[in-house]
Short mmCIF file of C-alpha atoms in Angstrom, two decimals:
data_model
loop_
_atom_site.label_atom_id
_atom_site.label_comp_id
_atom_site.label_asym_id
_atom_site.label_seq_id
_atom_site.Cartn_x
_atom_site.Cartn_y
_atom_site.Cartn_z
CA ASN A 1 105.96 113.52 112.07
CA GLN A 2 105.43 109.93 110.69
CA VAL A 3 104.33 108.09 114.08
CA ALA A 4 101.76 110.88 114.73
CA SER A 5 100.78 110.79 110.78
CA LEU A 6 99.90 106.92 111.10
CA GLU A 7 98.27 107.74 114.81
CA LEU A 8 95.70 110.01 113.21
CA ALA A 9 95.19 108.12 110.09
CA SER A 10 94.59 104.70 111.83
CA ALA A 11 91.86 107.13 113.69
CA TYR A 12 90.46 108.65 111.12
CA PRO A 13 89.70 107.36 107.78
CA GLU A 14 89.67 110.50 105.58
CA LEU A 15 93.38 111.11 106.94
CA TYR A 16 94.58 107.70 105.94
CA GLU A 17 92.94 107.83 102.54
CA ALA A 18 94.96 111.71 102.01
CA LEU A 19 98.06 110.12 103.39
CA VAL A 20 97.98 107.92 100.57
CA SER A 21 96.85 110.44 97.91
CA PRO A 22 98.69 111.02 95.05
CA SER A 23 98.95 114.82 95.71
CA VAL A 24 100.69 114.43 99.21
CA LEU A 25 103.53 111.83 97.48
CA MET A 26 103.73 114.32 94.48
CA LEU A 27 104.57 117.33 97.15
CA ALA A 28 107.67 114.71 98.57
CA MET A 29 108.92 113.62 95.02
CA VAL A 30 111.79 115.67 95.34
CA PRO A 31 115.76 114.94 95.93
CA LYS A 32 115.66 116.66 99.52
CA LEU A 33 112.54 114.68 100.31
CA SER A 34 112.82 111.28 99.18
CA ASP A 35 113.10 109.55 102.18
CA VAL A 36 109.61 111.00 103.08
CA ALA A 37 108.21 110.40 99.83
CA TYR A 38 109.77 106.39 100.18
CA TRP A 39 107.77 106.14 103.32
CA LEU A 40 104.71 107.24 101.64
CA LEU A 41 105.08 104.68 98.97
CA CYS A 42 105.18 102.18 101.57
CA GLN A 43 101.85 103.81 103.34
CA GLY A 44 100.09 103.36 99.98
CA GLU A 45 101.82 99.80 99.32
CA ASP A 46 100.26 98.57 102.37
CA TYR A 47 96.87 100.78 102.07
CA ALA A 48 96.48 98.90 98.59
CA ALA A 49 97.46 95.32 100.24
CA LYS A 50 95.00 96.23 102.53
CA LYS A 51 92.05 98.10 101.01
CA LYS A 52 92.10 96.02 97.59
CA GLY A 53 93.76 92.63 98.48
CA GLY A 54 96.60 93.83 95.93
CA ARG A 55 100.17 94.67 95.05
CA GLY A 56 101.55 97.91 93.92
CA TYR A 57 100.85 101.66 95.36
CA ALA A 58 97.93 103.44 95.78
CA GLN A 59 99.30 106.40 94.21
CA PHE A 60 100.16 105.31 90.99
CA ASP A 61 96.22 104.16 90.72
CA ASP A 62 95.96 107.71 89.36
CA SER A 63 97.22 108.10 86.03
CA GLY A 64 97.60 111.86 86.63
CA LEU A 65 100.57 111.12 89.07
CA ILE A 66 102.60 109.54 86.35
CA SER A 67 102.32 112.33 83.75
CA ALA A 68 102.88 115.19 86.32
CA LEU A 69 106.18 113.65 87.07
CA LEU A 70 107.44 113.42 83.79
CA GLU A 71 106.19 116.82 82.54
CA PRO A 72 109.03 119.09 81.53
CA ALA A 73 109.96 122.35 83.16
CA ASN A 74 111.31 125.09 82.22
CA ASN A 75 114.79 123.33 81.44
CA ASP A 76 113.43 120.63 79.59
CA SER A 77 113.97 118.30 83.08
CA SER A 78 111.21 116.83 85.06
CA ALA A 79 110.74 116.22 88.86
CA TRP A 80 110.97 112.64 87.98
CA LEU A 81 114.66 113.11 86.12
CA ALA A 82 115.69 115.19 88.76
CA LEU A 83 115.07 112.05 91.49
CA GLN A 84 116.88 109.50 89.07
CA LEU A 85 119.90 111.53 88.77
CA ASP A 86 119.90 112.31 92.92
CA GLU A 87 122.15 109.43 94.74
CA ASP A 88 120.34 110.54 97.53
CA SER A 89 117.01 109.22 96.24
CA SER A 90 118.47 105.59 94.86
CA LYS A 91 115.98 103.76 97.48
CA LEU A 92 112.84 105.87 96.22
CA VAL A 93 113.86 105.50 92.29
CA ASN A 94 114.86 101.79 92.33
CA HIS A 95 111.30 101.02 94.12
CA VAL A 96 109.44 102.81 91.68
CA MET A 97 111.42 101.97 88.57
CA VAL A 98 110.76 98.40 89.42
CA ASN A 99 107.04 98.40 90.35
CA VAL A 100 105.52 101.25 87.93
CA PRO A 101 106.42 100.11 84.36
CA ALA A 102 105.46 103.65 82.80
CA LEU A 103 108.61 104.80 84.53
CA GLY A 104 110.79 102.04 84.36
CA SER A 105 112.92 103.08 81.68
CA LEU A 106 116.90 102.98 82.04
CA ASP A 107 117.30 105.28 79.16
CA ILE A 108 118.81 108.28 80.83
CA PHE A 109 121.26 105.95 82.30
CA LEU A 110 122.65 104.41 79.34
CA THR A 111 125.76 107.49 78.92
CA LYS A 112 129.09 107.09 79.79
CA LYS A 113 128.37 108.82 82.79
CA HIS A 114 125.79 106.83 84.30
CA ALA A 115 126.95 103.82 83.96
CA GLY A 116 127.35 102.54 87.33
CA ARG A 117 124.02 103.94 88.38
CA ALA A 118 122.97 101.53 85.56
CA ALA A 119 123.90 98.53 86.70
CA ASP A 120 122.98 99.51 90.65
CA LEU A 121 119.43 99.31 89.11
CA LEU A 122 119.88 96.13 87.52
CA GLU A 123 120.75 94.58 90.68
CA SER A 124 117.03 95.74 91.97
CA ASP A 125 115.43 93.85 89.20
CA ALA A 126 114.84 96.60 87.02
CA ARG A 127 112.85 95.98 83.79
CA LEU A 128 115.32 96.21 80.35
CA SER A 129 114.52 95.97 77.16
CA ASP A 130 116.19 94.11 74.40
CA ALA A 131 117.23 97.55 73.02
CA GLU A 132 118.62 98.84 76.37
CA VAL A 133 120.28 95.32 77.08
CA ALA A 134 122.26 95.96 73.66
CA ALA A 135 123.17 99.77 74.38
CA LEU A 136 124.53 98.52 77.92
CA LEU A 137 127.49 96.00 76.25
CA GLU A 138 128.03 99.16 73.71
CA ASP A 139 131.82 99.69 73.76
CA SER A 140 130.65 103.43 74.83
CA MET A 141 130.33 102.81 78.36
CA ASP A 142 133.19 104.67 79.92
CA GLU A 143 135.93 102.41 81.29
CA ALA A 144 136.29 104.84 84.23
CA GLU A 145 132.79 103.65 85.12
CA ILE A 146 133.05 100.38 84.63
CA LYS A 147 135.87 100.37 87.01
CA LYS A 148 134.18 101.62 89.57
CA MET A 149 131.58 99.13 90.09
CA THR A 150 131.39 96.81 92.82
CA TRP A 151 131.90 92.97 92.22
CA ASP A 152 127.83 92.93 92.72
CA GLN A 153 127.07 95.27 90.22
CA ALA A 154 129.57 94.01 87.68
CA ILE A 155 128.60 90.35 87.46
CA CYS A 156 124.65 91.59 87.50
CA SER A 157 125.62 93.71 83.68
CA ALA A 158 124.67 92.29 80.81
CA GLY A 159 126.99 90.18 79.19
CA ALA A 160 129.06 89.48 82.57
CA ILE A 161 130.82 85.85 82.93
CA VAL A 162 131.85 84.38 86.61
CA HIS A 163 133.84 81.85 86.68
CA GLU A 164 135.18 79.76 89.50
CA SER A 165 138.39 77.45 89.24
CA PRO A 166 137.73 73.82 91.10
CA HIS A 167 137.32 74.01 95.18
CA PRO A 168 139.71 72.56 96.23
CA HIS A 169 142.41 72.94 93.43
CA PRO A 170 143.89 69.81 92.30
CA LYS A 171 147.67 69.37 93.64
CA ASN A 172 150.27 70.43 90.57
CA GLY A 173 146.91 70.58 88.18
CA GLU A 174 147.16 72.59 85.17
CA ILE A 175 143.90 73.96 83.79
CA THR A 176 143.21 75.58 80.39
CA GLU A 177 139.54 77.31 79.67
CA SER A 178 138.14 79.28 77.13
CA PHE A 179 135.76 81.56 77.20
CA THR A 180 134.35 83.28 73.96
CA VAL A 181 131.57 86.82 73.56
CA PRO A 182 130.44 86.92 70.03
CA GLY A 183 130.89 90.35 68.93
CA ALA A 184 132.65 92.03 71.89
CA LYS A 185 135.20 94.86 71.30
CA LYS A 186 136.84 94.60 74.61
CA PHE A 187 137.32 92.50 77.86
CA PHE A 188 137.25 94.11 81.26
CA ILE A 189 138.82 91.12 83.66
CA GLY A 190 138.03 91.47 87.28
CA PHE A 191 139.04 89.50 90.37
CA HIS A 192 137.06 88.83 94.16
CA GLU A 193 138.73 90.13 96.52
CA GLU A 194 139.30 86.55 98.25
CA THR A 195 141.07 85.21 94.87
CA ASN A 196 144.10 83.70 96.08
CA CYS A 197 146.93 81.82 95.15
CA HIS A 198 150.32 79.97 96.54
CA ARG A 199 153.17 82.70 95.69
CA ASN A 200 155.47 82.05 93.18
CA ARG A 201 153.95 78.25 92.42
CA SER A 202 150.23 79.38 91.29
CA VAL A 203 150.02 81.11 88.10
CA VAL A 204 147.11 82.66 85.75
CA ARG A 205 147.66 83.38 82.57
CA ILE A 206 145.19 85.08 80.45
CA TYR A 207 145.64 84.57 76.60
CA LYS A 208 144.35 86.32 73.49
CA ARG A 209 143.18 83.14 71.31
CA GLY A 210 146.42 82.74 68.56
CA GLU A 211 148.83 84.27 70.98
CA GLU A 212 151.30 82.01 72.22
CA ASP A 213 152.07 83.88 75.71
CA GLY A 214 149.63 86.01 77.99
CA GLU A 215 150.45 88.07 80.64
#
């Protein structure tokens, strides 16, 4: 009971210390308890602000917590990897990856299977190295996963180009514009759901350089 826990913690300093301890958070850092872990993380953030006048999470002052989360199990997995791959733990994972640099690697998501999850983390301002950005642009990204991205995810992806036509559109106007992405092997083109044009009058043509006709 989170309400009761906070009431007891406010009355007994030793219980408050226990509430924001690394060991208690570690017990909740499993997929089915990720909501509890997120709540504990927020208490640790408040504790760090009130007691130390700083930012971050009190629990991660202990480097042992990071080591425990990354420690491989018998199947070469880890508690942190299990959380990263659990869809219901995304809120917890996002916050930890953004605020705890030692756990901020996107390596596991730079694959065909997890391209959509990588885009989701980019929206959360997860830190990316130059090598990770380059990996996101590799053509190994799965086309099906890219097509599953929401508009907001797509426009935040590395290499995305967002273009908006003039408003209002000039009457009987014809606009020709060019876009170039050096080194790109393919393009994925999408239109925002609010995009519209006059039926049978407004036409959007897309050409490859050197082609006379586009579709």
